[in-house]
Short mmCIF file of C-alpha atoms and ligand atoms in Angstrom, two decimals:
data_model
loop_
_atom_site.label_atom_id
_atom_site.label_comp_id
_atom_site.label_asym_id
_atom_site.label_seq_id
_atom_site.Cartn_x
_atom_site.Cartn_y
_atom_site.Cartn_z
CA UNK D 1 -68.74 -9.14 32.90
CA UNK D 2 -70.16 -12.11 34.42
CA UNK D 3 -69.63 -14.72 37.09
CA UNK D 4 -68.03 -14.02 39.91
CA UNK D 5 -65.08 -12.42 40.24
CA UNK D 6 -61.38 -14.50 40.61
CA UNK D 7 -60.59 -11.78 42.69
CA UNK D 8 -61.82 -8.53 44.32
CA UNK D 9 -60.95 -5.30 46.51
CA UNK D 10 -64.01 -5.14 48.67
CA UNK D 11 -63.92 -0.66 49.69
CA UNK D 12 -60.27 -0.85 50.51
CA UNK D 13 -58.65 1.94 52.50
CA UNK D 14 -54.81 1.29 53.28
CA UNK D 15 -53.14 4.07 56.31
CA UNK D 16 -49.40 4.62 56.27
CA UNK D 17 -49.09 4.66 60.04
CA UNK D 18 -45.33 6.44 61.55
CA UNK D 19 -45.76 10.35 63.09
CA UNK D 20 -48.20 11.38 60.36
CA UNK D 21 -50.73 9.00 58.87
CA UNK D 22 -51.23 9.48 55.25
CA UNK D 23 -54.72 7.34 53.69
CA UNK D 24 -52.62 6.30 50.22
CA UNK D 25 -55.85 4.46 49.22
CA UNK D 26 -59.35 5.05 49.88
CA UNK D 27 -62.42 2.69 49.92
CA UNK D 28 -61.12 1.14 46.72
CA UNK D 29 -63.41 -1.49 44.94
CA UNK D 30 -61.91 -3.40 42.33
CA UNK D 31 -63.41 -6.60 40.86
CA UNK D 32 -60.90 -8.88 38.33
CA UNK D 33 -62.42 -11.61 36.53
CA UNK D 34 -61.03 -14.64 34.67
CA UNK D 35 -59.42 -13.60 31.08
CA UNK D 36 -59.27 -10.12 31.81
CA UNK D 37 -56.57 -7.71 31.26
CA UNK D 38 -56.67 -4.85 33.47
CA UNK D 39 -54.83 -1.69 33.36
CA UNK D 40 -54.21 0.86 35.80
CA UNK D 41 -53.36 4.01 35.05
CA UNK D 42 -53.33 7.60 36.99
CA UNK D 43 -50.79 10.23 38.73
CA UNK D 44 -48.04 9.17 40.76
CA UNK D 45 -48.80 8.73 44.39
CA UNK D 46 -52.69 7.88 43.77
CA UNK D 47 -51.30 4.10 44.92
CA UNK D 48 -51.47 1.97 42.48
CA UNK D 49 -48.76 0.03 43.99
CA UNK D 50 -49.99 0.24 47.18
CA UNK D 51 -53.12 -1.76 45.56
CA UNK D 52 -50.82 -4.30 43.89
CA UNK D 53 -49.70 -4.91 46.69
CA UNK D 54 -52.30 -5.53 48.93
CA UNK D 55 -54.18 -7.93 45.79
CA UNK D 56 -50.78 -10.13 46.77
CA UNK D 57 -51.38 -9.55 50.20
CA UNK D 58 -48.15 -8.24 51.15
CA UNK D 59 -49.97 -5.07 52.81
CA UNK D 60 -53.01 -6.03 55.10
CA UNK D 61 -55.39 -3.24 54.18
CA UNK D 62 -56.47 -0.91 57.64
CA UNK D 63 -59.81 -1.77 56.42
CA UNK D 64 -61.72 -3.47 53.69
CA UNK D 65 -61.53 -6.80 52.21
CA UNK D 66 -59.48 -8.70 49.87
CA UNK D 67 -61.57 -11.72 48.12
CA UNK D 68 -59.97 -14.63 46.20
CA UNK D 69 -62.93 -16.80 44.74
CA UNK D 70 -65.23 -14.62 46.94
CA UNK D 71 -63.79 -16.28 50.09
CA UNK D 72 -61.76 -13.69 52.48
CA UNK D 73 -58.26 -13.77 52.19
CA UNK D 74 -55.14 -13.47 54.70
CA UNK D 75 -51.40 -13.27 54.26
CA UNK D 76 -49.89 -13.60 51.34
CA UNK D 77 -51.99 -14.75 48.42
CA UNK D 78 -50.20 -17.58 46.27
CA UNK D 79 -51.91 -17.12 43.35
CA UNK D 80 -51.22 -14.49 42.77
CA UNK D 81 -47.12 -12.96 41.80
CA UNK D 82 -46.01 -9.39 41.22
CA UNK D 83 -43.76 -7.87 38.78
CA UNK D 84 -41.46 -4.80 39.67
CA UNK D 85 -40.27 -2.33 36.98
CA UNK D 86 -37.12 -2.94 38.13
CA UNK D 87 -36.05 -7.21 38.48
CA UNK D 88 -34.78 -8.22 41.85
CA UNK D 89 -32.63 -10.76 40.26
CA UNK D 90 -29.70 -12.67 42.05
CA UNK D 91 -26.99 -10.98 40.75
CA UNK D 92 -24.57 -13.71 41.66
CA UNK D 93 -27.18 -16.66 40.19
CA UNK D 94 -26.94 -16.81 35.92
CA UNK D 95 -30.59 -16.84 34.22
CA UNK D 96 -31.73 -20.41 34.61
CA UNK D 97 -30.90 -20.25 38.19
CA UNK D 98 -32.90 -17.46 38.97
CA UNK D 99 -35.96 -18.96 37.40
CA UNK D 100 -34.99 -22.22 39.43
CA UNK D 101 -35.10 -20.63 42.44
CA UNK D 102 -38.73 -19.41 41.93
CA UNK D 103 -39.58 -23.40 40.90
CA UNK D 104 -37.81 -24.08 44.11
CA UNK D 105 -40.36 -22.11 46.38
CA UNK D 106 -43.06 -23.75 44.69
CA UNK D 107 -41.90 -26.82 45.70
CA UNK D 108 -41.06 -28.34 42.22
CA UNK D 109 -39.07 -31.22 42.37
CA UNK D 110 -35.45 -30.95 41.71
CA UNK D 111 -35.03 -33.25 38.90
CA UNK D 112 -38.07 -31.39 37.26
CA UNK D 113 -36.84 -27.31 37.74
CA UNK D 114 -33.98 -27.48 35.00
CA UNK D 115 -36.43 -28.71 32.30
CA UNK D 116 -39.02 -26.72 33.39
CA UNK D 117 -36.73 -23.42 33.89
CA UNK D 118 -35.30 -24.04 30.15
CA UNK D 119 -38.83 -24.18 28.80
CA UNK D 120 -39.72 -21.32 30.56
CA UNK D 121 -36.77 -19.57 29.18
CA UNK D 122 -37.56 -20.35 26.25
CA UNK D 123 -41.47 -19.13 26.06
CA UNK D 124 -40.19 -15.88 26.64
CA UNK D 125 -37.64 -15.70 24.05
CA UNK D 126 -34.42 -15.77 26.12
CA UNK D 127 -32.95 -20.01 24.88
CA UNK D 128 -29.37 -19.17 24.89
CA UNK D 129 -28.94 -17.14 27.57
CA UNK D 130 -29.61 -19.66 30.31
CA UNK D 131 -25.92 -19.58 31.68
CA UNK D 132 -25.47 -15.66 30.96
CA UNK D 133 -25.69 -13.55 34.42
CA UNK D 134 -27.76 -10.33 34.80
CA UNK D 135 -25.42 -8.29 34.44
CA UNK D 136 -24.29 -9.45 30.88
CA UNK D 137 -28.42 -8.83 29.78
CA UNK D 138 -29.96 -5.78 28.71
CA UNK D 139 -32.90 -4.14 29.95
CA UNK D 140 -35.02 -5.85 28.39
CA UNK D 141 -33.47 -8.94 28.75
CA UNK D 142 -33.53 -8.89 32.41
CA UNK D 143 -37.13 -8.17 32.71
CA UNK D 144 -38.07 -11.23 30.69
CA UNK D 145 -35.82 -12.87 33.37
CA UNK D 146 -38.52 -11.43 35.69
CA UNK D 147 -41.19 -12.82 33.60
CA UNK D 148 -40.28 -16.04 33.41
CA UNK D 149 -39.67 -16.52 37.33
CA UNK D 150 -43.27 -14.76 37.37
CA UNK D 151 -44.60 -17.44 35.44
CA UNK D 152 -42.85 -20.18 36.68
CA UNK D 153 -45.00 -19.27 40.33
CA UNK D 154 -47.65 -20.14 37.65
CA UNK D 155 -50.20 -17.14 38.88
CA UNK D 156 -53.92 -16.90 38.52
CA UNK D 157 -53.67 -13.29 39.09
CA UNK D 158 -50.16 -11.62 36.91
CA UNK D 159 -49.85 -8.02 38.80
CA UNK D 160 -47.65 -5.94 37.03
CA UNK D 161 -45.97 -2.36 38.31
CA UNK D 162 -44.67 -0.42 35.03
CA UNK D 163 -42.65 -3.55 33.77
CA UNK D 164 -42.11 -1.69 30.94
CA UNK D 165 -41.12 1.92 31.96
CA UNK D 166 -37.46 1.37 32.09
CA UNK D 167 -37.07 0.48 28.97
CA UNK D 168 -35.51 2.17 26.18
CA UNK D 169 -38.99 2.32 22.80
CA UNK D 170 -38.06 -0.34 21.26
CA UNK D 171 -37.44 -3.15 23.87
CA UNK D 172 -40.74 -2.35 25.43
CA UNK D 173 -42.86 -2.44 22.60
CA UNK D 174 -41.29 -5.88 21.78
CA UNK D 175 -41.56 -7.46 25.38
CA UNK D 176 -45.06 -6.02 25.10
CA UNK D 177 -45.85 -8.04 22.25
CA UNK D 178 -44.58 -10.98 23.62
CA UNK D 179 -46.48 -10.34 26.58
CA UNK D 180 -49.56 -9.53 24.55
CA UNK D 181 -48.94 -13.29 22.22
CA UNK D 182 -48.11 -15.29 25.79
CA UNK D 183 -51.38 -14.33 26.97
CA UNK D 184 -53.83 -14.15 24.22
CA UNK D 185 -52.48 -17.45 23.23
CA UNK D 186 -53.02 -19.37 26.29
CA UNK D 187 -49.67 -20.48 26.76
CA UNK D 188 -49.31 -19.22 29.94
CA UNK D 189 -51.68 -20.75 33.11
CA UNK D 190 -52.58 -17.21 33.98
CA UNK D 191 -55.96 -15.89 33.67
CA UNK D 192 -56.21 -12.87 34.46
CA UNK D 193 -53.44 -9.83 34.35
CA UNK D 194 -53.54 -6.63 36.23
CA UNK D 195 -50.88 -4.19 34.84
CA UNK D 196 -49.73 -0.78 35.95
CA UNK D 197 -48.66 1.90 33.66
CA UNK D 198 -48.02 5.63 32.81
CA UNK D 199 -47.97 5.26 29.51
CA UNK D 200 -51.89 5.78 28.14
CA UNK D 201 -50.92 4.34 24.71
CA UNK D 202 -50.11 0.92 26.09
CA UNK D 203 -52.90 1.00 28.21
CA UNK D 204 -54.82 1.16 25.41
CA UNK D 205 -52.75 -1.63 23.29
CA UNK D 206 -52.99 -3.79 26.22
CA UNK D 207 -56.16 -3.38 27.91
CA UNK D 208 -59.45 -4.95 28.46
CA UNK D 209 -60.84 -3.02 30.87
CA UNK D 210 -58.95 0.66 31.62
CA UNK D 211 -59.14 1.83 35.49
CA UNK D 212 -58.48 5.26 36.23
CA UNK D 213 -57.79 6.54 39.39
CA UNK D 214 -56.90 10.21 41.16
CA UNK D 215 -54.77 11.37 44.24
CA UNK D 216 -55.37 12.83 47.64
CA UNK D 217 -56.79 10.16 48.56
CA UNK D 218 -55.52 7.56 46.35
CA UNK D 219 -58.80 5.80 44.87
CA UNK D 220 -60.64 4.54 41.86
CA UNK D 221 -62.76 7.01 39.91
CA UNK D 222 -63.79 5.41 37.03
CA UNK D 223 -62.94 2.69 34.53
CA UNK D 224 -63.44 2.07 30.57
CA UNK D 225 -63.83 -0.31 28.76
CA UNK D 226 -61.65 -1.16 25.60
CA UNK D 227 -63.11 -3.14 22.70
CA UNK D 228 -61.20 -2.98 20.42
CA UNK D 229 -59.58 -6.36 18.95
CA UNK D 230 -55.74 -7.77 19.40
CA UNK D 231 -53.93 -7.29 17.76
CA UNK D 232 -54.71 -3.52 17.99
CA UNK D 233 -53.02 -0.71 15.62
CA UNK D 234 -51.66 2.68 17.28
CA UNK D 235 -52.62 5.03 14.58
CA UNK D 236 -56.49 3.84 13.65
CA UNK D 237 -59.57 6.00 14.37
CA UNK D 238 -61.12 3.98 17.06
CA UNK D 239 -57.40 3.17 18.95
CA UNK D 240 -56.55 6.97 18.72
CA UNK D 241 -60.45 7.88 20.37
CA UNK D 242 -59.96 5.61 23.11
CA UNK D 243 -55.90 7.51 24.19
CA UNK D 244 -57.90 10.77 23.91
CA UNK D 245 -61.22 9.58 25.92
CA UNK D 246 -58.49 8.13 28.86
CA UNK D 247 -56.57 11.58 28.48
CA UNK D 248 -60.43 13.01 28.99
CA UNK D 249 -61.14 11.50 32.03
CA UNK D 250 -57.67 12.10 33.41
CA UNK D 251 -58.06 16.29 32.25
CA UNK D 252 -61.46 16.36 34.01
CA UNK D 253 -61.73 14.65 37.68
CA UNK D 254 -62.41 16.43 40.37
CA UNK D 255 -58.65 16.83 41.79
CA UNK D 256 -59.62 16.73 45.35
CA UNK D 257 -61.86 15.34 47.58
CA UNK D 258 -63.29 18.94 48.25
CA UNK D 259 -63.88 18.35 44.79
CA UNK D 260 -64.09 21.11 41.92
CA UNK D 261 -67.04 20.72 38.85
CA UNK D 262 -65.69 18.77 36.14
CA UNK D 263 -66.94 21.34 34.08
CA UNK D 264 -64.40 23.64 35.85
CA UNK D 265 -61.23 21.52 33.98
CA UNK D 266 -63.40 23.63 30.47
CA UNK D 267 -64.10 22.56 27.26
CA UNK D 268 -65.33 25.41 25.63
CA UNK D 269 -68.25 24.57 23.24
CA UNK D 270 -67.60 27.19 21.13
CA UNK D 271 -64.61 29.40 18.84
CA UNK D 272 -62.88 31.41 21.20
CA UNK D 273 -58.97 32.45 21.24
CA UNK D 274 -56.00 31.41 22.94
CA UNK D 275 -54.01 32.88 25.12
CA UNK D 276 -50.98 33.92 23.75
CA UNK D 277 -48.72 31.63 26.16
CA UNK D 278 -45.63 29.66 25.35
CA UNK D 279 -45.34 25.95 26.37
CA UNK D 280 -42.20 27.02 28.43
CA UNK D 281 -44.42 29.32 30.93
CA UNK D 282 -47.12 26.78 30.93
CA UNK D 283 -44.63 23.77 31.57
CA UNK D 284 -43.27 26.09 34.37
CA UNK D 285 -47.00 26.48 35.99
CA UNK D 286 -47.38 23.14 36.02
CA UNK D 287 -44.46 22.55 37.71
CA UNK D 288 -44.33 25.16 39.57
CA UNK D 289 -47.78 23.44 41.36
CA UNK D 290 -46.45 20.52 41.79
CA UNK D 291 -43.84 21.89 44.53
CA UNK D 292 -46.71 23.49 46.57
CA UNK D 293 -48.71 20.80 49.03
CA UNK D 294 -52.27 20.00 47.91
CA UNK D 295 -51.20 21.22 44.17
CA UNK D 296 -53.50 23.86 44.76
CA UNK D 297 -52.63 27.77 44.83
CA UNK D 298 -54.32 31.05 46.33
CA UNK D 299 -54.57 32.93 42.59
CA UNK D 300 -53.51 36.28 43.91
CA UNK D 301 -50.60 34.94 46.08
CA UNK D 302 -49.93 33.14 42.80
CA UNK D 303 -49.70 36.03 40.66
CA UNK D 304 -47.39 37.78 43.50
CA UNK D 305 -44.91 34.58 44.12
CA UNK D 306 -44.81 34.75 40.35
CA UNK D 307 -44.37 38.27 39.46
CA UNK D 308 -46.02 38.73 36.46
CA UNK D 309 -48.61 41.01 35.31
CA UNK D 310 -51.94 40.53 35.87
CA UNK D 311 -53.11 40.37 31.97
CA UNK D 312 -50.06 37.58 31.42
CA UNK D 313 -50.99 35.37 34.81
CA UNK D 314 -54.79 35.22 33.65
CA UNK D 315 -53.66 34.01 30.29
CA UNK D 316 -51.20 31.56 32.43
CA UNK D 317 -53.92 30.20 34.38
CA UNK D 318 -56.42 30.26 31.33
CA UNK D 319 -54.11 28.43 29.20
CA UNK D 320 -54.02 25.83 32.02
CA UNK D 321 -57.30 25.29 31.94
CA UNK D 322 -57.88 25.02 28.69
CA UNK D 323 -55.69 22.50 28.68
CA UNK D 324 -57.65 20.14 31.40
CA UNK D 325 -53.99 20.73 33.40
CA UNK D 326 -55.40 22.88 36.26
CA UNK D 327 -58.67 23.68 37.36
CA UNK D 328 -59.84 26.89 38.79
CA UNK D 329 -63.05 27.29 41.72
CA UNK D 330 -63.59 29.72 44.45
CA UNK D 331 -60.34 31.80 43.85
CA UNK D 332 -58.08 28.80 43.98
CA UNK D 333 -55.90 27.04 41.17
CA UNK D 334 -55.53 23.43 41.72
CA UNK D 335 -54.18 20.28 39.47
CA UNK D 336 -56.03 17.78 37.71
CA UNK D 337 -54.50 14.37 37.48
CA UNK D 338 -53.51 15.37 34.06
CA UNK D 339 -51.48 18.12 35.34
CA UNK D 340 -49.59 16.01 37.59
CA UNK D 341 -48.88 13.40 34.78
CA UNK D 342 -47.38 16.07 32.62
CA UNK D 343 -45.37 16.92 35.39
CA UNK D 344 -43.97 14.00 35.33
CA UNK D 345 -43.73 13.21 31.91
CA UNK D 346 -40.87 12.88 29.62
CA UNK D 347 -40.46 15.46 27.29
CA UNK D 348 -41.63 12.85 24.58
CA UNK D 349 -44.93 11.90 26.81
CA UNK D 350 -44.97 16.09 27.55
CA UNK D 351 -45.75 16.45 23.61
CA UNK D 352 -47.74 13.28 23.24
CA UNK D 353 -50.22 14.54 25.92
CA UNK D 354 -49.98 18.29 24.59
CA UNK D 355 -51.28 16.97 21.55
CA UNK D 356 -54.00 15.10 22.93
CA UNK D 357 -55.44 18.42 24.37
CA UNK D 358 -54.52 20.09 21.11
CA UNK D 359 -56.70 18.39 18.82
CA UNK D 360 -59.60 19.05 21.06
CA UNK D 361 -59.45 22.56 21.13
CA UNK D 362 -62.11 24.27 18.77
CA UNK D 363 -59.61 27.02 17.19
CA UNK D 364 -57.19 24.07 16.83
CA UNK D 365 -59.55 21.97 14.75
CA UNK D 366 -60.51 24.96 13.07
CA UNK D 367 -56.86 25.40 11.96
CA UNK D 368 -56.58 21.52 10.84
CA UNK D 369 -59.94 21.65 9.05
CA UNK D 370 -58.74 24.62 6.97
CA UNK D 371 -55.44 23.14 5.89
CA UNK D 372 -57.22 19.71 5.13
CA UNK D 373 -59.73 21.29 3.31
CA UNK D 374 -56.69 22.84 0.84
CA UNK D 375 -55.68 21.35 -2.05
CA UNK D 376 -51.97 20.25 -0.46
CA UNK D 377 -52.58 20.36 2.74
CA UNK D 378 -50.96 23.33 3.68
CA UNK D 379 -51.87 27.20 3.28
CA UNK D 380 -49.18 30.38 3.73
CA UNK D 381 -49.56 32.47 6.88
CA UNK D 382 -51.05 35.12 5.48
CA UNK D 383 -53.92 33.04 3.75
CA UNK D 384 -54.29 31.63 7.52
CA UNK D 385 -54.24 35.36 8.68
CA UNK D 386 -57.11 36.73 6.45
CA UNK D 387 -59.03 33.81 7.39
CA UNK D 388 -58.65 34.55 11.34
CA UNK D 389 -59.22 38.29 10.25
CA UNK D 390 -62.95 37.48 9.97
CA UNK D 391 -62.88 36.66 13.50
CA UNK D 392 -60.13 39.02 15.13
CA UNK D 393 -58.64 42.47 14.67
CA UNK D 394 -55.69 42.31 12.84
CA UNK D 395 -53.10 42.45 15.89
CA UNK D 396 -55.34 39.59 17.79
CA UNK D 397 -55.19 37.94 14.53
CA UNK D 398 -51.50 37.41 14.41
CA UNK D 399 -50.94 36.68 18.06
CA UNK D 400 -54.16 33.92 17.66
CA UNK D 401 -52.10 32.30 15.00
CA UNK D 402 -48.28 32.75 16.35
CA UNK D 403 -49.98 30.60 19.42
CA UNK D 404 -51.53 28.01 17.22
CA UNK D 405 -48.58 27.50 15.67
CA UNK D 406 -46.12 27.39 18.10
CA UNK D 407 -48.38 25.07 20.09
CA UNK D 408 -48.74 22.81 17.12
CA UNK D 409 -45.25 22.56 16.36
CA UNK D 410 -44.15 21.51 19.73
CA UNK D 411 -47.04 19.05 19.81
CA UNK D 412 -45.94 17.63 16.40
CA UNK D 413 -49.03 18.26 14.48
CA UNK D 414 -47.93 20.90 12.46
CA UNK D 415 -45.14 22.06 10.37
CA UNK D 416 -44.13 25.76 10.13
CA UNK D 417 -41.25 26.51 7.44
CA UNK D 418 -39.87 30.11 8.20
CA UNK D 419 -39.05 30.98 4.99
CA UNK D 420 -41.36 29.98 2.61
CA UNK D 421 -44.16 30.82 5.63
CA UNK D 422 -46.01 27.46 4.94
CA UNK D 423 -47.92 26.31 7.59
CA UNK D 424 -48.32 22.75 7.04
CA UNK D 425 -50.20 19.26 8.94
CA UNK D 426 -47.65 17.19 9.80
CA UNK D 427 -47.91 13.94 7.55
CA UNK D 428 -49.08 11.61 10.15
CA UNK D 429 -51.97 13.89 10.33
CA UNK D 430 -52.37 13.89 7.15
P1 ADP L 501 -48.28 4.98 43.00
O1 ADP L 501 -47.81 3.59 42.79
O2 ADP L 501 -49.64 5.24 42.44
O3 ADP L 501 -47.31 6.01 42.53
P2 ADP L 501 -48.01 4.30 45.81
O4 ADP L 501 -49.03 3.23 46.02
O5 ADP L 501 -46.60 3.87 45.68
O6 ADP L 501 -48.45 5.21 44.57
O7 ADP L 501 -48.07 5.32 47.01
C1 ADP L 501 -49.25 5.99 47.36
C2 ADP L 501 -48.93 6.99 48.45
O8 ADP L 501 -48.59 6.32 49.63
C3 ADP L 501 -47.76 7.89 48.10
O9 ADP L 501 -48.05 9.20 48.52
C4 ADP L 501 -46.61 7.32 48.90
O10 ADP L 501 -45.71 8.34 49.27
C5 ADP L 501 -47.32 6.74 50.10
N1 ADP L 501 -46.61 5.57 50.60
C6 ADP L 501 -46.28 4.46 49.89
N2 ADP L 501 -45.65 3.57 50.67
C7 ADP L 501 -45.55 4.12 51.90
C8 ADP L 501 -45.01 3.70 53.16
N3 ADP L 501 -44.43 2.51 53.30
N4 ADP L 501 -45.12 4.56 54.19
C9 ADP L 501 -45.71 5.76 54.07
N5 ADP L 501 -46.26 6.22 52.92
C10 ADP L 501 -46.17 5.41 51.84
MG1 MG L 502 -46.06 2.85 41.92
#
């Protein structure tokens, strides 16, 4: 990029004073210029918000500098508005008034704000629904409510914190369009948009420039950059390498600042098995670490808190691994930022990240490249079984490929019918 920035996080650090002070950013630098659309993405309490909020200049960072047109900036920045997942609409005020009211603090005439609210309205879809009250909207109705009293402010800088995550598939995915066509259009003054979001997929629909960031303390680790053109397509090559590069980066930073090798979070370079553990014992790790502070476990206290035997905890903890969900060094098991996000995850995100994983495991693509090298796509266990017989003894064999399918089946890459014991890529794969 360059020029100079429109605005920029100069090594922020923001302290949460009260009886314990907790650093919930750390030397963050963050430069945002003009026609960029920035995404943030990474594990709850690595403070993304808290960085939103200091770019507005709600929060005064402890230390640092916040730079609007490379000149210093104090109190609360007006070019710049924020977006909350959830509105803070009037409820007693219908639609138009609520936009009003944001005209209103801009100082807009009165005789102009009706016009101007209505043709805001409007740009976002919602003509109609000008005298309705929030409580008669949807979800997604009220947060383009939201979006038009963002734009009436008429932002450089469009911060956004998960607008989308409270909405049901559907309504977000169409109020993401319309976000996407508002801005790639022009019709909107802003110029440049910094959104928050959970969701890797949209980061990657959305974004020009990905930032990824980790926990303990909150800060920026890295960012990526997304060329790919609008509108872009979910399902192509190039779309799906950019989820699983983000999912990457997420899998292997250091979790702490003590800091573990990357190469600890394991992507094994060559064939090897996989441990024979079910997603319900490995959801149940990862969960399990979430309760404990740090995210990071003594291994042998582990294995006694969680009374199993030895040989099943190692394939626990390997399985983790594996997975880019933990990370093991110098006897301890800690989280990665992946971890933490499938901790969190919806049982739908839960899969989609599973699968992410999935398809980078060698025996995995092993597995696809053998059923897409069949004639139908598909082969019988036992065909499967004489195949992995080349590699294991016969009882290895059958728990290598009870694991491969039960992980593929809950990641919804692979079809298993019980009957007619035809293993099977699911047709998206295809
Ligand atoms: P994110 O948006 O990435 O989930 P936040 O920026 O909301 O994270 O918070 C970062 C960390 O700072 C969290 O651990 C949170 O508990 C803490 N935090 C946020 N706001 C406050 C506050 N007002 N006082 C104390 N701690 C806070
Ligand atoms: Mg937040």
């Amino acid at each position: 990029m360059t020029g100079s920035p429109l605005f920029e996080l100069q090594h922020v650090t923001h302290v949460f004073g009260g009886r314990e002070r907790f650093t919930a950013l750390k030397d963050a630098c963050l430069r945002l210029h003009e026609g960029e659309f920035v995404v943030l993405v990474g594990p709850s309490g690595c403070g993304k918000s808290t960085l939103l909020r200091i770019l507005t200049g709600l929060l005064p960072p402890t230390e640092g500098h916040v730079l609007y047109r490379g000149q210093p900036m104090h109190g609360v920045n007006p070019h710049v508005t924020l977006v909350f997942q959830t509105f803070a609409l009037f409820p007693w005020m219908t639609v138009q008034q609520n936009v009003e009211i944001a005209l209103k603090a801009r100082g807009v005439p009165p005789v102009e704000r009706t016009a101007r609210a209505t043709e805001l309205l409007d740009r976002v879809g919602l003509d109609g629904f000008e005298s309705a009250y929030p409580r008669e909207l949807s979800g997604g109705m009220r947060q383009k409510v939201g979006f038009a009293r963002a734009m009436a402010v008429e932002p450089e800088l469009l911060c956004l914190d998960e607008p989308f995550s409270s909405l049901d598939v559907l309504s977000a995915e169409a109020l993401r369009r319309e976000l996407l066509e508002l801005w790639t259009s022009g019709k909107i003054p802003t110029k440049t948009i910094l959104m928050v979001t959970h969701n890797i997929e949209e980061a990657v629909l959305l974004a020009d420039r990905i930032v990824i960031m980790a926990k303990a303390p909150g800060r920026v680790v890295t960012e990526l950059p997304v060329d790919l053109p609008y509108p872009r397509r979910h399902k192509t090559t190039a779309f799906l390498a950019l989820v699983d590069e983000v999912y990457g980066l997420l899998a292997t930073q250091a979790p702490s600042v003590r800091g573990l090798p990357a190469a600890a979070a394991g992507e094994p370079g060559y064939i090897r098995g996989l441990p024979a553990i079910t997603i319900h014992d490995l959801a149940g790790l990862v969960e399990h670490l979430t309760e404990i502070p740090g995210h990071r476990a003594d291994l042998f206290r582990l294995a006694e808190e969680l009374k199993m035997d030895t040989k099943h905890f190692l394939e626990l903890t390997d399985a983790t691994t594996l997975l880019g969900f933990a990370a093991i060094a110098e006897g301890d098991i800690t989280l990665t930022p992946l971890g933490e996000t499938f901790a969190e995850a919806s049982i739908l995100a839960r899969k989609e990240i599973f699968a992410s994983r999935l398809r980078r495991l060698p025996m995995f693509q092993w597995l696809v490249h053998l059923l897409k090298a069949s004639e139908r796509q598909a082969l019988t266990w036992d065909m499967v079984h004489t195949a992995l017989e080349l590699e294991f003894a016969p009882e290895e064999a059958d728990r290598q490929l009870a694991t491969l399918v039960t992980w593929g089946r809950y990641a919804e890459l692979l079809t298993y019918d019980d009957r007619t014991g035809v293993i099977a890529l699911e047709a998206k794969e295809v």
